Short mmCIF file of C-alpha atoms in Angstrom, two decimals:
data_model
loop_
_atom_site.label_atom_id
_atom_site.label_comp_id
_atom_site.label_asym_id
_atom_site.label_seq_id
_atom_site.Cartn_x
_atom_site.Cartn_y
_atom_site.Cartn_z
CA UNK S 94 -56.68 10.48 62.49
CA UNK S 95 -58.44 7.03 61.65
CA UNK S 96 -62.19 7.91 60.18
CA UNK S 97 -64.94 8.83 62.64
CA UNK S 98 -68.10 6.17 62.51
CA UNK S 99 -70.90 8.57 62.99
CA UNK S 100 -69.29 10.92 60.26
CA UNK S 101 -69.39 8.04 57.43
CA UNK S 102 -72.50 6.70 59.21
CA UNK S 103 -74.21 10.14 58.94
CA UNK S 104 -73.11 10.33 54.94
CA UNK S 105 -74.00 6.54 53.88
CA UNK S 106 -77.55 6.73 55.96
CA UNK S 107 -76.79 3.53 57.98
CA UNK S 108 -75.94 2.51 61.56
CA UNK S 109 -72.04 3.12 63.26
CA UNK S 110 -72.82 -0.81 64.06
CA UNK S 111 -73.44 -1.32 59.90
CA UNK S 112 -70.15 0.88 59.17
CA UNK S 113 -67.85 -1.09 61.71
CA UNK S 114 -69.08 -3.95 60.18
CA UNK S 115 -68.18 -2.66 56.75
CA UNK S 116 -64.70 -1.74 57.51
CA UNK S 117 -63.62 -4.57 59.42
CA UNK S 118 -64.77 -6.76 56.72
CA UNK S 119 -67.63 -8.78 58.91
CA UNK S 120 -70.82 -10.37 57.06
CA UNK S 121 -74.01 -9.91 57.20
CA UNK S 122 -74.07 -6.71 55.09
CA UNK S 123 -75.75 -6.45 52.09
CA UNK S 124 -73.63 -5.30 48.88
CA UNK S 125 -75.39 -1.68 48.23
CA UNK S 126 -75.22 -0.95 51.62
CA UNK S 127 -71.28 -2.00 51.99
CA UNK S 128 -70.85 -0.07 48.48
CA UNK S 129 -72.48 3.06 50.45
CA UNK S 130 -70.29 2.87 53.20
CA UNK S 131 -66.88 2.70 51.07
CA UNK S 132 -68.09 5.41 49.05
CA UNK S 133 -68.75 7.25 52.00
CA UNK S 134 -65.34 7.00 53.15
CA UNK S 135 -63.79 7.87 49.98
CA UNK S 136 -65.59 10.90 49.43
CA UNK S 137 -64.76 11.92 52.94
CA UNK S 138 -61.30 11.94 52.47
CA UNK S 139 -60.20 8.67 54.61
CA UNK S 140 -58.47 6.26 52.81
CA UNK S 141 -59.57 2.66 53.01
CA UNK S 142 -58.08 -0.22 54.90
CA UNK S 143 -55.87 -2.08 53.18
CA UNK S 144 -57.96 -5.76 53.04
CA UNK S 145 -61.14 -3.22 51.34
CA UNK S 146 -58.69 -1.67 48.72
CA UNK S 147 -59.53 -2.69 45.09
CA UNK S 148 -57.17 -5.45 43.96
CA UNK S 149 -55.90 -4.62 40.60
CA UNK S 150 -56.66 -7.94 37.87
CA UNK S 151 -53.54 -7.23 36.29
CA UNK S 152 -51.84 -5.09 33.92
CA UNK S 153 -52.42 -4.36 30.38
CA UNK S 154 -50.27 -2.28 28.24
CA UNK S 155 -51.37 0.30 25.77
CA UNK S 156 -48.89 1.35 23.38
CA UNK S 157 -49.79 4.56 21.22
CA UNK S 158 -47.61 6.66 19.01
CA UNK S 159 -47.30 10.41 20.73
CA UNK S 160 -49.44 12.70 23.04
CA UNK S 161 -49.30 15.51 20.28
CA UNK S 162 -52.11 14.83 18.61
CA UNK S 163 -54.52 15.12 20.84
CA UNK S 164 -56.20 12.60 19.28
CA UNK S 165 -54.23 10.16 20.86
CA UNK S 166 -54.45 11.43 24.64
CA UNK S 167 -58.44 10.87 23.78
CA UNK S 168 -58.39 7.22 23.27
CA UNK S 169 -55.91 6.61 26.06
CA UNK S 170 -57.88 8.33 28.58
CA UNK S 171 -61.10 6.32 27.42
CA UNK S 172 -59.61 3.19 27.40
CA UNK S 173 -58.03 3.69 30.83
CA UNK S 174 -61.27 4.66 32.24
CA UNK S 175 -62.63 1.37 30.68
CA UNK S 176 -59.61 -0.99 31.93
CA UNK S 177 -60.34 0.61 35.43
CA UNK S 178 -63.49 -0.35 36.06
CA UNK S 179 -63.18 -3.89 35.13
CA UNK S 180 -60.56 -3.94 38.04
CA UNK S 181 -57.30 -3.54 35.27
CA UNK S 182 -54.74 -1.04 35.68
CA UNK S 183 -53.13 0.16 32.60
CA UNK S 184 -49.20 0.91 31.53
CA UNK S 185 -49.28 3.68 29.27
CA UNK S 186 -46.47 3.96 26.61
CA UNK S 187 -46.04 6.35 24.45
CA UNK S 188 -43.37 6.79 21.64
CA UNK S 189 -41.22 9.66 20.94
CA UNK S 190 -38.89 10.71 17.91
CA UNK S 191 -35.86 8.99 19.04
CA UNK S 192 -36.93 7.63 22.39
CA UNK S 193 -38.35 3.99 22.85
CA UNK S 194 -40.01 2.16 19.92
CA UNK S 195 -42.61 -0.44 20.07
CA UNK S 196 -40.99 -3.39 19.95
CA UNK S 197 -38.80 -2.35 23.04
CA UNK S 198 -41.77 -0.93 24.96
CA UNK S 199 -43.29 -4.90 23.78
CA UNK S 200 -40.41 -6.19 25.67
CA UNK S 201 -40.79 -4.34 28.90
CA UNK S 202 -44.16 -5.21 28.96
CA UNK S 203 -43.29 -8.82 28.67
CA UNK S 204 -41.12 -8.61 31.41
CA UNK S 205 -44.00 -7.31 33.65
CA UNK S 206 -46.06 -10.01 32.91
CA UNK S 207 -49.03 -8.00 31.22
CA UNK S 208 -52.48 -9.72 30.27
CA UNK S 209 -52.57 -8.22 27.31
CA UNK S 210 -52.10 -5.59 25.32
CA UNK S 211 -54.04 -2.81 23.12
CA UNK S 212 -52.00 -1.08 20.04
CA UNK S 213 -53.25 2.12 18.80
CA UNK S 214 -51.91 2.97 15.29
CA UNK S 215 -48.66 1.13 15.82
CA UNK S 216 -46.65 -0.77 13.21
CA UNK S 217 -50.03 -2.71 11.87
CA UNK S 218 -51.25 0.13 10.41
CA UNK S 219 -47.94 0.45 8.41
CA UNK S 220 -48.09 -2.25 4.92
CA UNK S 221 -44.38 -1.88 4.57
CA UNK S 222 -43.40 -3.03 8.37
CA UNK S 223 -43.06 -6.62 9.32
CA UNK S 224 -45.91 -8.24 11.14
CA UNK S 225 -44.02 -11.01 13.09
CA UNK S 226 -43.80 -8.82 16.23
CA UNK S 227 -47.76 -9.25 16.29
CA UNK S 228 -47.64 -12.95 15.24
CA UNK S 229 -45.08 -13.78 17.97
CA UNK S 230 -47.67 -12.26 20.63
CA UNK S 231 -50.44 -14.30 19.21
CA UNK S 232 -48.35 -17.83 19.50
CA UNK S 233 -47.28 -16.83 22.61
CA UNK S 234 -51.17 -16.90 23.68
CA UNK S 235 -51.10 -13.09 24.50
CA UNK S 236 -54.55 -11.18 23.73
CA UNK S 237 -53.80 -8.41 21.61
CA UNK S 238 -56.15 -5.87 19.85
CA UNK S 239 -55.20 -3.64 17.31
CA UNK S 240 -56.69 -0.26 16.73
CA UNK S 241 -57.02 1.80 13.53
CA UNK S 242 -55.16 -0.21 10.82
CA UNK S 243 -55.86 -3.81 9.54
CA UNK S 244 -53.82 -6.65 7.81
CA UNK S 245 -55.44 -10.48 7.35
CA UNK S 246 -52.01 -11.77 9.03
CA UNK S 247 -52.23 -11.27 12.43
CA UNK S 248 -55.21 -13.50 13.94
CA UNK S 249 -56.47 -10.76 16.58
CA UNK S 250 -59.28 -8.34 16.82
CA UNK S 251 -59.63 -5.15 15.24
CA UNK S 252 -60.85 -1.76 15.92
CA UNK S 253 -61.10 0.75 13.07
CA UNK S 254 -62.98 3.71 12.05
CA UNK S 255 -64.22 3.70 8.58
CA UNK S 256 -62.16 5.84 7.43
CA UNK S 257 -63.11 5.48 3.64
CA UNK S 258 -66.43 6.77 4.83
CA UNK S 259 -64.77 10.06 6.38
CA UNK S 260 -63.03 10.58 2.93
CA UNK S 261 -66.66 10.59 1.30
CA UNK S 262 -68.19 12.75 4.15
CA UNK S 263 -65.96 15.37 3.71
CA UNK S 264 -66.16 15.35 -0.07
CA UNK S 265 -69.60 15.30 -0.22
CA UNK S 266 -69.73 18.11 2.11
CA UNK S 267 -67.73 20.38 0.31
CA UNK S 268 -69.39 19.72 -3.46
CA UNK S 269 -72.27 20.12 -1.50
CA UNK S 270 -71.19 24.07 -0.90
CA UNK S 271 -70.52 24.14 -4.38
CA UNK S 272 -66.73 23.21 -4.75
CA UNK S 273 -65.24 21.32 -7.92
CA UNK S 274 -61.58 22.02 -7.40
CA UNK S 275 -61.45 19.87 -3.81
CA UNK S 276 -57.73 19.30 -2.29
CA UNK S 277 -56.57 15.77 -0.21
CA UNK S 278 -53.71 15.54 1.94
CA UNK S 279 -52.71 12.94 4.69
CA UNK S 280 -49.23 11.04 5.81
CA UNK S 281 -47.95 8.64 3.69
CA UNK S 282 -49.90 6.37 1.77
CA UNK S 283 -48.04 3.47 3.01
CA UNK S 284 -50.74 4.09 6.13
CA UNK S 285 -53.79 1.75 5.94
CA UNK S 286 -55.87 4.65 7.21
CA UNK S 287 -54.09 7.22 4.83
CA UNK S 288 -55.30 4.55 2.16
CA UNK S 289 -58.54 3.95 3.22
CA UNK S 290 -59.25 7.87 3.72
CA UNK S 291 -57.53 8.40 -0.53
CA UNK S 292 -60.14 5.74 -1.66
CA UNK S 293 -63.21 7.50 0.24
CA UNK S 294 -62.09 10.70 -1.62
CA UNK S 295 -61.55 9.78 -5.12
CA UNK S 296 -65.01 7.42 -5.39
CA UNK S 297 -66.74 10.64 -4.09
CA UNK S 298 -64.95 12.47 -6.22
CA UNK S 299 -65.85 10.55 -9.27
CA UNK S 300 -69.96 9.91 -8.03
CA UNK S 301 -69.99 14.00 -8.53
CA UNK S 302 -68.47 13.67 -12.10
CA UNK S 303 -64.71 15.40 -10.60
CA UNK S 304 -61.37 14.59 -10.52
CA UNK S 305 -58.77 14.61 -8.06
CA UNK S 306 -55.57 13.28 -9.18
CA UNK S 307 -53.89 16.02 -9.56
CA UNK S 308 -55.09 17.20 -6.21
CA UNK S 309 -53.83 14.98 -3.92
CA UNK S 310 -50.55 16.22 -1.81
CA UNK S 311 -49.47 13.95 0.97
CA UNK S 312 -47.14 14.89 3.10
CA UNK S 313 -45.94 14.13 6.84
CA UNK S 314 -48.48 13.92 9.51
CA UNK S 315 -48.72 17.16 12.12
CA UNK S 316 -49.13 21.17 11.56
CA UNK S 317 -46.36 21.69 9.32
CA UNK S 318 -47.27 18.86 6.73
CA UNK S 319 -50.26 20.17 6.66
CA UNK S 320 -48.73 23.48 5.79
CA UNK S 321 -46.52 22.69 2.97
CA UNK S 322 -49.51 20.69 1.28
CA UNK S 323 -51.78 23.38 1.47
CA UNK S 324 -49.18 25.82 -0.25
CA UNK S 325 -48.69 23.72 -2.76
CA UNK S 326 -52.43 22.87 -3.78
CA UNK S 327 -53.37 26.70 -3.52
CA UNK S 328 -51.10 27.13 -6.43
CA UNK S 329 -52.82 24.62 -8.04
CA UNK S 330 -56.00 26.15 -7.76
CA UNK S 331 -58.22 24.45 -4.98
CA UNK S 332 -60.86 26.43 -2.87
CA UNK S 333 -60.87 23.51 -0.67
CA UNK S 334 -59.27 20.82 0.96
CA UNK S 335 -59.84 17.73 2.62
CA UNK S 336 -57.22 16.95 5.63
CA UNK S 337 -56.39 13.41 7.41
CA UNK S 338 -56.33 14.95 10.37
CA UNK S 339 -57.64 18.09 12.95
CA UNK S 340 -53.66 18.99 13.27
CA UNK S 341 -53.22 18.82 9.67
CA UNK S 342 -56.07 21.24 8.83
CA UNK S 343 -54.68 23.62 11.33
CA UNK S 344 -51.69 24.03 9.38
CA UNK S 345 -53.65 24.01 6.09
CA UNK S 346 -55.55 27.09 7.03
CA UNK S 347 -52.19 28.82 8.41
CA UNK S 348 -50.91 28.19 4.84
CA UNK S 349 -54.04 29.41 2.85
CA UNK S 350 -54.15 32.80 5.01
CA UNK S 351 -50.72 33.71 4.15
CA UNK S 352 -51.06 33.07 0.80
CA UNK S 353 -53.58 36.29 1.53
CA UNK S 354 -56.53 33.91 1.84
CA UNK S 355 -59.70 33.90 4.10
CA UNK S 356 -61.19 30.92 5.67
CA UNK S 357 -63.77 29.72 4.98
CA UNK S 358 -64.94 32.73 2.17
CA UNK S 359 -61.76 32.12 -0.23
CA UNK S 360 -60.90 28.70 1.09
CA UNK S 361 -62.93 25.83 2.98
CA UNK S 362 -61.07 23.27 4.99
CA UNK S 363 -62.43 20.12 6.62
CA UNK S 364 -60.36 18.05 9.36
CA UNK S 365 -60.41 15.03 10.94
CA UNK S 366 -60.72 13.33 14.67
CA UNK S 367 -62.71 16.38 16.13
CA UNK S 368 -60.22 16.19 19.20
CA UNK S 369 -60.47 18.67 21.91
CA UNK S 370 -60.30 22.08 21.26
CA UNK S 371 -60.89 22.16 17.68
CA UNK S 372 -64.04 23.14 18.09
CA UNK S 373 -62.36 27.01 19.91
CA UNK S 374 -59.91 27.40 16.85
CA UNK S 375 -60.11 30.43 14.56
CA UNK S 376 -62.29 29.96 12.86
CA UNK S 377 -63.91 26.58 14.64
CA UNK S 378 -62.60 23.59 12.62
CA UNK S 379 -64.97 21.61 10.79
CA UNK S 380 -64.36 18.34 10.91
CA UNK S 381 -65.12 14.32 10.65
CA UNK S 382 -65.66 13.01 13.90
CA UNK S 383 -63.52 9.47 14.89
CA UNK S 384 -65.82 7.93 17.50
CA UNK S 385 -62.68 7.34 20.13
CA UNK S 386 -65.17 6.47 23.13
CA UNK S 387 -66.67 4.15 21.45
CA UNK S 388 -63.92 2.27 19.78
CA UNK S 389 -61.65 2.62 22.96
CA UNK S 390 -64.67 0.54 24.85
CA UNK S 391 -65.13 -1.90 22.20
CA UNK S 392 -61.20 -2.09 21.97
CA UNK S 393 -61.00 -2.87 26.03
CA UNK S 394 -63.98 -5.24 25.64
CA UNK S 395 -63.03 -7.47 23.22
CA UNK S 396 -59.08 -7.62 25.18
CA UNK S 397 -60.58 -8.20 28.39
CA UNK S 398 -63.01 -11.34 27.20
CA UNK S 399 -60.04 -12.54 25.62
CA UNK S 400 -58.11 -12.04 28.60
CA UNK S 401 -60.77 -14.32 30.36
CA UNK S 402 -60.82 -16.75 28.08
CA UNK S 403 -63.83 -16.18 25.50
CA UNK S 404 -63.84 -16.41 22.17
CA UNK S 405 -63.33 -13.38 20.41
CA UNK S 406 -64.07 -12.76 16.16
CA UNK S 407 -60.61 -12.23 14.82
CA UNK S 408 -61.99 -9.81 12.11
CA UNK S 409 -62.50 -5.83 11.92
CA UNK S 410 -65.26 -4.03 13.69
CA UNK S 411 -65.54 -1.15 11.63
CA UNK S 412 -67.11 2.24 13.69
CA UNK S 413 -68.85 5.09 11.43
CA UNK S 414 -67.24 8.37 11.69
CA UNK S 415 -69.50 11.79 11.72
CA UNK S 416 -69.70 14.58 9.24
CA UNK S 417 -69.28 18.41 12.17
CA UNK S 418 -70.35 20.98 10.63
CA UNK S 419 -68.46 24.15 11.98
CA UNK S 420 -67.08 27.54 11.02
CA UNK S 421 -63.75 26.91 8.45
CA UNK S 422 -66.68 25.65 5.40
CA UNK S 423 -68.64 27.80 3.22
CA UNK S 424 -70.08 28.28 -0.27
CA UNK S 425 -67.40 28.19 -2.97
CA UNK S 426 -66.33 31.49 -4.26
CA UNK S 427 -67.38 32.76 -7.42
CA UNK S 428 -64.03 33.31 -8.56
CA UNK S 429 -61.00 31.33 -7.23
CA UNK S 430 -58.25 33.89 -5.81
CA UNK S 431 -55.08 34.23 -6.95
CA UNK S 432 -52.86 33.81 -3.68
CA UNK S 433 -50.94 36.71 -2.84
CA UNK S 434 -46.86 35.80 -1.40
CA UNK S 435 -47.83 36.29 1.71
CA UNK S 436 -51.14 37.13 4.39
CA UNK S 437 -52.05 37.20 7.62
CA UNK S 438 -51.03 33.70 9.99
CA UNK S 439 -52.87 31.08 12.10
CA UNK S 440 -51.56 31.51 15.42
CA UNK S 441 -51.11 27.76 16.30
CA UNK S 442 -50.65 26.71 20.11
CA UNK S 443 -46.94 25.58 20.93
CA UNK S 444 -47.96 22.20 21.82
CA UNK S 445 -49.25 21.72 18.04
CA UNK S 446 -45.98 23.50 16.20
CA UNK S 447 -44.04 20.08 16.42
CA UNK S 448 -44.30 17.95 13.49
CA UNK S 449 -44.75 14.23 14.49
CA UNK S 450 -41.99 11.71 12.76
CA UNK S 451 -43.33 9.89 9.67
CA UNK S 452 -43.26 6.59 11.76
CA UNK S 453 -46.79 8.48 13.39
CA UNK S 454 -49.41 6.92 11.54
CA UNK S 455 -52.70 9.29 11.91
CA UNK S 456 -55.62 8.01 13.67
#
C-alpha cells in the first residue's frame, strides 16, 4: 500500500499539496519543511521513493582487530554512526585468529574502490611489523588514519589516547589508597600503547619514591593473560595491580580470588577502556576511561576532509583518558596476605573466556 497523503500530512503539520510536492521531487519547498515530510514518512513506516533515498558518498573501510573486546565494537559503532551522517557507508572488517589478516582485508577493499580507510590498532601499532603496507596506501593517494599506535614513517593522521597518562592515573590512584607494592601487566611490549602505558607507570612510580621493576608481568592480551599475570605477581607480593585493559583486569581479579583473595579489601585492581558492562561486574571495575566517541569522531573527521581534498596535519592528536573510580579499589591492607592455593572464582561471561591472539594489540 503506497503512503497515504493526509497521514504524513497530518504528522509533518503541512498541506497533502506540500507532501505531493515533497515526494515527487517538485520545487518550491523549503528544506525544513521537505526534511519534515521525509521524516514523516520514515517514521511512519513507508519507505521512500527511490529518486529521495540518501545516495551513499562512497565507501570507507574500517579494519579493527576482533569484536571480543568490547572495546573494539565501541569505536566501530561510533565511527559508523559518524561515516553515516556525512552520507558514507562503512565496510566493517574484523580479524580473527586464523581467518583474514589485514593486508588481505587491504586488498578487498582496494578492489571495491574505497575512499579511504580508518585502522584501529592494526599493524602500526606493532614496532616490529613492516610499515610499507601503510606507505603503499599513502603513494597511492589513499586517505588513511590510523588509530591508537604511532610511528614517524607513515605520513597520515593519527588518533591516540594518551596512554602514558592512563599508566600515571592509575598509579597515582592506587598510592593514593595507600599501596607501595603496585603490579603492571599488558600484551607485549612490542605494542606502542603497551609501551606508552609501561612508561606512564614507572615515572609515577618513581615521582612516589617506588619501584616497579620487578613488578611488571606482561603477558597476552584477553582474560586469561590477565590471569596468569596476576598469579604470578600475587606471589610476589602486590596488593595491587595496574591492567592494560578492562578484559585483562577481569581475569586479574579471577586470579587474586582463588589465590583466597578479596577484591578490593586484600587486593585492588584498576582496568582500562571502561567498555560496556564493566561498570555491572563483581565487584564494578574501576577503570581508566579511553575516550572512543571522541577519538572515533575526530578519526572520521580528519578521513573525510582528506577524502575531500583538505589538508590534513600528518601528526598525532593525542585524547586524555579519565581516572573511574568504582568498586574493585580500596585502602591498602595493613598486612599483605599470604595467598592461599586456591579461593573462590570470578564468574567471567563466555564471550570474554577467549583469549585474543598476540597479533591483538590492546586499545
Amino acid at each position: 500500500m503506497g503512503p497515504r497523503l493526509a497521514d504524513i500530512a497530518r504528522h509533518a503539520g503541512v498541506s497533502e499539496a506540500t507532501v505531493s510536492r515533497v515526494l515527487n521531487d517538485k520545487p518550491g519547498v523549503g528544506s525544513d519543511t521537505r526534511k519534515a515530510v521525509l521524516t514523516a514518512l520514515d517514521v511512519l513506516g513507508y519507505e521512500r521513493p527511490a529518486r529521495l533515498r540518501q545516495r551513499s558518498a562512497g565507501l570507507v573501510g574500517m579494519v579493527i582487530p576482533e569484536l571480543e573486546n568490547p572495546v573494539f565494537p565501541m569505536f566501530a559503532q561510533a565511527a559508523e554512526g559518524a561515516l553515516a551522517q556525512r552520507g558514507y557507508t562503512p565496510v566493517l572488517c574484523t580479524q580473527t585468529p586464523g581467518g583474514i589478516s589485514e593486508d588481505e582485508y587491504v586488498e578487498l577493499l582496494l578492489e571495491r574502490n574505497v575512499s579511504g580507510i580508518l585502522f584501529v590498532s592494526g599493524k602500526h601499532a606493532d614496532t616490529t611489523a613492516s610499515h610499507e603496507r601503510y606507505q603503499a596506501l599513502v603513494s597511492r593517494r589513499l586517505p588513511i588514519v590510523l588509530v591508537n599506535g604511532y610511528t614517524e614513517s607513515i605520513p597520515a593522521a593519527f588518533i591516540s589516547a594518551d596512554d602514558r597518562e592512563a599508566g600515571r592515573l592509575a598509579v597515582n590512584h592506587l598510592v593514593a589508597l595507600g599501596h607501595t607494592r603496585i603490579g603492571f601487566t599488558s600484551g607485549p611490549e612490542r605494542y606502542v600503547p603497551v609501551r606508552r602505558k609501561l612508561e606512564g607507570y614507572h615515572r609515577a612510580l618513581a615521582e612516589h619514591g617506588l619501584d616497579g621493576d620487578d613488578l611488571v608481568q606482561l603477558s597476552l592480551f584477553g582474560v586469561e593473560g590477565g590471569h596468569a599475570a596476576a598469579g604470578r605477581l600475587i606471589e610476589r607480593g602486590v596488593t595491587a595491580m595496574v591492567c592494560g585493559s578492562d578484559i585483562m583486569a577481569l581475569g586479574a581479579i579471577r586470579a587474586a580470588r582463588q589465590h583466597g583473595l578479596r577484591v578490593p579489601q586484600d587486593f585492588s585492581v584498576v582496568g582500562y577502556d571502561d567498555s560496556q558492562l564493566i561498570a555491572f561486574t563483581d565487584p564494578p571495575l574501576t577503570t581508566v576511561r579511553q575516550p572512543v566517541n571522541a577519538m572515533a569522531m575526530a578519526a572520521v573527521r580528519a578521513l573525510c576532509d582528506e577524502i575531500a581534498g583538505h589538508s590534513v596535519s600528518h601528526a598525532e592528536y593525542v585524547f586524555d583518558p579519565e581516572l573511574v573510580v568504582r568498586g574493585s579499589t580500596a585502602a591498602a591492607p595493613a598486612t599483605v596476605p599470604g595467598p592461599p592455593a586456591s579461593g573462590s572464582r570470578l564468574d567471567v561471561p563466555s564471550a570474554l573466556r577467549r583469549d585474543p591472539q598476540d597479533v591483538t594489540p590492546g586499545v
